[in-house]
Amino acid sequence: MQNFHVTPIGKINVNEDGMFIELEPKYIPALQALDGFSHLSVIWWFSDFDNEQMRNTIETSQPYKKSPAVMGIFATRSPVRPNPIALSTAQVIHIDYETGIIQIAYIDANDGTPVLDIKPYTPSLDRVETPSVPDWCCHWPMSLEESGTFHWEDEFNF
């Protein structure tokens, strides 16, 4: 089996001023021409969940209140997975092209989380007009914007 070498391009910084992606200095030039994109796809590492036991967990007991009793890890958004890679869409508030700091509205990552890559969100490749989901989660919001006011705490069993 082939192994891959992945190096973080930066990290998440969460503080009293907001949420930020802070790039390593050598990657700052990679921000060129990002102006005008309202959202980014952020690929990050679930570093707080990277251990042997969690990487070998392939099923979980009902993580969501209305979900099936047992779910395969690939049917969840759980941080517990064979390769703890995460993908989030984040709204861009401001990009400082000199310091390599991108202020974002929200990301479900902890302070200090390694960022592996960022890509511009483009509706032509990233948006699905009519997605379908199982009945147990069909009442969840249909957009990132609606998710901000949804009572997610009522959905989880953890």
Short mmCIF file of C-alpha atoms in Angstrom, two decimals:
data_model
loop_
_atom_site.label_atom_id
_atom_site.label_comp_id
_atom_site.label_asym_id
_atom_site.label_seq_id
_atom_site.Cartn_x
_atom_site.Cartn_y
_atom_site.Cartn_z
CA MET A 1 0.00 0.00 0.00
CA GLN A 2 1.26 3.46 -0.89
CA ASN A 3 1.72 6.11 1.79
CA PHE A 4 1.35 9.82 1.16
CA HIS A 5 3.25 12.73 2.64
CA VAL A 6 1.03 15.68 3.56
CA THR A 7 2.38 18.96 4.91
CA PRO A 8 0.07 21.59 6.42
CA ILE A 9 -0.04 24.93 4.59
CA GLY A 10 -1.15 26.73 7.73
CA LYS A 11 -3.44 26.48 10.73
CA ILE A 12 -6.77 27.64 12.11
CA ASN A 13 -6.61 30.48 14.61
CA VAL A 14 -9.69 31.08 16.76
CA ASN A 15 -9.54 34.06 19.10
CA GLU A 16 -11.62 36.93 20.45
CA ASP A 17 -11.39 38.68 17.07
CA GLY A 18 -12.86 35.77 15.10
CA MET A 19 -11.79 32.78 13.06
CA PHE A 20 -8.81 32.83 10.74
CA ILE A 21 -6.73 30.68 8.44
CA GLU A 22 -3.08 31.59 8.94
CA LEU A 23 -0.85 30.45 6.10
CA GLU A 24 2.79 29.51 6.42
CA PRO A 25 4.86 32.35 4.87
CA LYS A 26 6.01 30.30 1.87
CA TYR A 27 2.37 29.80 0.77
CA ILE A 28 1.32 33.47 0.86
CA PRO A 29 1.97 33.93 -2.90
CA ALA A 30 -0.58 31.14 -3.54
CA LEU A 31 -3.34 33.60 -2.51
CA GLN A 32 -2.93 35.60 -5.74
CA ALA A 33 -6.21 36.14 -7.63
CA LEU A 34 -8.41 34.79 -4.81
CA ASP A 35 -10.22 38.17 -4.76
CA GLY A 36 -13.91 37.92 -5.54
CA PHE A 37 -14.47 34.38 -4.25
CA SER A 38 -16.98 34.60 -1.41
CA HIS A 39 -16.29 31.10 -0.03
CA LEU A 40 -13.44 28.63 0.25
CA SER A 41 -13.34 24.86 0.50
CA VAL A 42 -10.97 24.22 3.40
CA ILE A 43 -9.33 20.82 3.73
CA TRP A 44 -8.05 20.28 7.25
CA TRP A 45 -6.77 17.57 9.57
CA PHE A 46 -8.89 16.31 12.50
CA SER A 47 -5.69 16.43 14.57
CA ASP A 48 -7.51 15.98 17.89
CA PHE A 49 -8.83 12.61 16.66
CA ASP A 50 -5.71 11.14 15.10
CA ASN A 51 -4.83 7.97 16.96
CA GLU A 52 -4.70 4.24 16.21
CA GLN A 53 -8.06 3.42 17.79
CA MET A 54 -9.95 6.17 15.99
CA ARG A 55 -8.30 5.37 12.64
CA ASN A 56 -9.53 1.78 13.01
CA THR A 57 -13.14 2.67 13.85
CA ILE A 58 -15.34 1.91 10.84
CA GLU A 59 -18.79 1.81 12.46
CA THR A 60 -20.48 3.89 15.12
CA SER A 61 -23.59 3.60 17.25
CA GLN A 62 -26.32 6.06 16.28
CA PRO A 63 -24.45 9.39 16.26
CA TYR A 64 -27.57 11.34 15.25
CA LYS A 65 -30.87 11.08 17.12
CA LYS A 66 -32.93 10.04 14.09
CA SER A 67 -30.26 8.00 12.29
CA PRO A 68 -30.02 4.21 11.98
CA ALA A 69 -28.83 2.35 15.10
CA VAL A 70 -25.44 1.58 13.51
CA MET A 71 -23.77 3.63 10.79
CA GLY A 72 -20.63 3.14 8.75
CA ILE A 73 -18.14 5.92 9.39
CA PHE A 74 -18.34 6.98 5.70
CA ALA A 75 -22.05 7.79 6.22
CA THR A 76 -21.17 10.32 8.95
CA ARG A 77 -19.35 13.62 9.25
CA SER A 78 -17.52 12.21 12.27
CA PRO A 79 -13.90 13.18 12.95
CA VAL A 80 -13.27 9.52 13.77
CA ARG A 81 -12.20 7.95 10.45
CA PRO A 82 -9.41 5.97 8.76
CA ASN A 83 -7.79 9.19 7.53
CA PRO A 84 -8.89 12.12 9.71
CA ILE A 85 -9.37 14.55 6.83
CA ALA A 86 -12.10 17.18 6.98
CA LEU A 87 -13.70 19.39 4.36
CA SER A 88 -15.57 22.56 5.28
CA THR A 89 -16.96 25.45 3.28
CA ALA A 90 -16.06 28.79 4.83
CA GLN A 91 -17.25 32.28 3.97
CA VAL A 92 -14.40 34.72 3.37
CA ILE A 93 -14.64 37.94 5.37
CA HIS A 94 -11.21 39.39 4.55
CA ILE A 95 -7.90 38.32 3.04
CA ASP A 96 -4.67 39.98 4.12
CA TYR A 97 -2.42 39.26 1.14
CA GLU A 98 0.69 40.51 2.92
CA THR A 99 0.43 38.43 6.10
CA GLY A 100 -1.35 35.41 4.60
CA ILE A 101 -4.25 35.62 7.05
CA ILE A 102 -7.77 34.88 5.83
CA GLN A 103 -10.60 35.87 8.15
CA ILE A 104 -13.54 33.49 7.78
CA ALA A 105 -17.07 33.60 9.19
CA TYR A 106 -16.99 30.10 10.71
CA ILE A 107 -15.31 26.72 10.51
CA ASP A 108 -15.98 23.63 12.60
CA ALA A 109 -12.29 23.21 13.44
CA ASN A 110 -10.50 23.88 16.71
CA ASP A 111 -7.85 26.50 17.33
CA GLY A 112 -4.49 25.26 16.09
CA THR A 113 -5.97 22.74 13.64
CA PRO A 114 -3.64 22.06 10.67
CA VAL A 115 -4.95 23.26 7.28
CA LEU A 116 -3.91 21.02 4.38
CA ASP A 117 -5.27 23.01 1.44
CA ILE A 118 -7.75 25.67 0.40
CA LYS A 119 -9.63 25.91 -2.87
CA PRO A 120 -12.06 28.52 -4.14
CA TYR A 121 -15.68 27.43 -3.89
CA THR A 122 -17.19 27.53 -7.37
CA PRO A 123 -20.88 26.72 -7.88
CA SER A 124 -20.17 25.08 -11.24
CA LEU A 125 -18.15 22.34 -9.51
CA ASP A 126 -19.20 22.43 -5.85
CA ARG A 127 -22.94 23.13 -5.79
CA VAL A 128 -25.55 20.44 -6.26
CA GLU A 129 -28.93 21.92 -7.23
CA THR A 130 -31.13 19.08 -5.97
CA PRO A 131 -29.25 16.85 -3.54
CA SER A 132 -30.99 13.98 -1.83
CA VAL A 133 -30.39 12.76 1.70
CA PRO A 134 -31.88 9.96 3.83
CA ASP A 135 -35.20 10.57 5.61
CA TRP A 136 -33.53 10.73 9.04
CA CYS A 137 -31.70 13.96 8.12
CA CYS A 138 -34.01 15.51 5.50
CA HIS A 139 -35.11 18.17 8.02
CA TRP A 140 -31.55 19.54 8.27
CA PRO A 141 -30.85 22.92 6.61
CA MET A 142 -30.34 22.98 2.85
CA SER A 143 -27.57 25.59 2.95
CA LEU A 144 -24.56 26.76 4.90
CA GLU A 145 -26.36 30.03 5.59
CA GLU A 146 -29.38 28.28 7.15
CA SER A 147 -27.11 26.06 9.27
CA GLY A 148 -26.00 29.01 11.37
CA THR A 149 -29.38 29.31 13.08
CA PHE A 150 -30.28 25.60 13.15
CA HIS A 151 -30.37 23.88 16.56
CA TRP A 152 -27.67 21.30 15.83
CA GLU A 153 -27.40 20.37 19.52
CA ASP A 154 -30.83 18.72 19.18
CA GLU A 155 -29.52 16.39 16.46
CA PHE A 156 -26.55 14.67 18.06
CA ASN A 157 -26.24 11.88 20.61
CA PHE A 158 -22.88 13.11 21.88
#
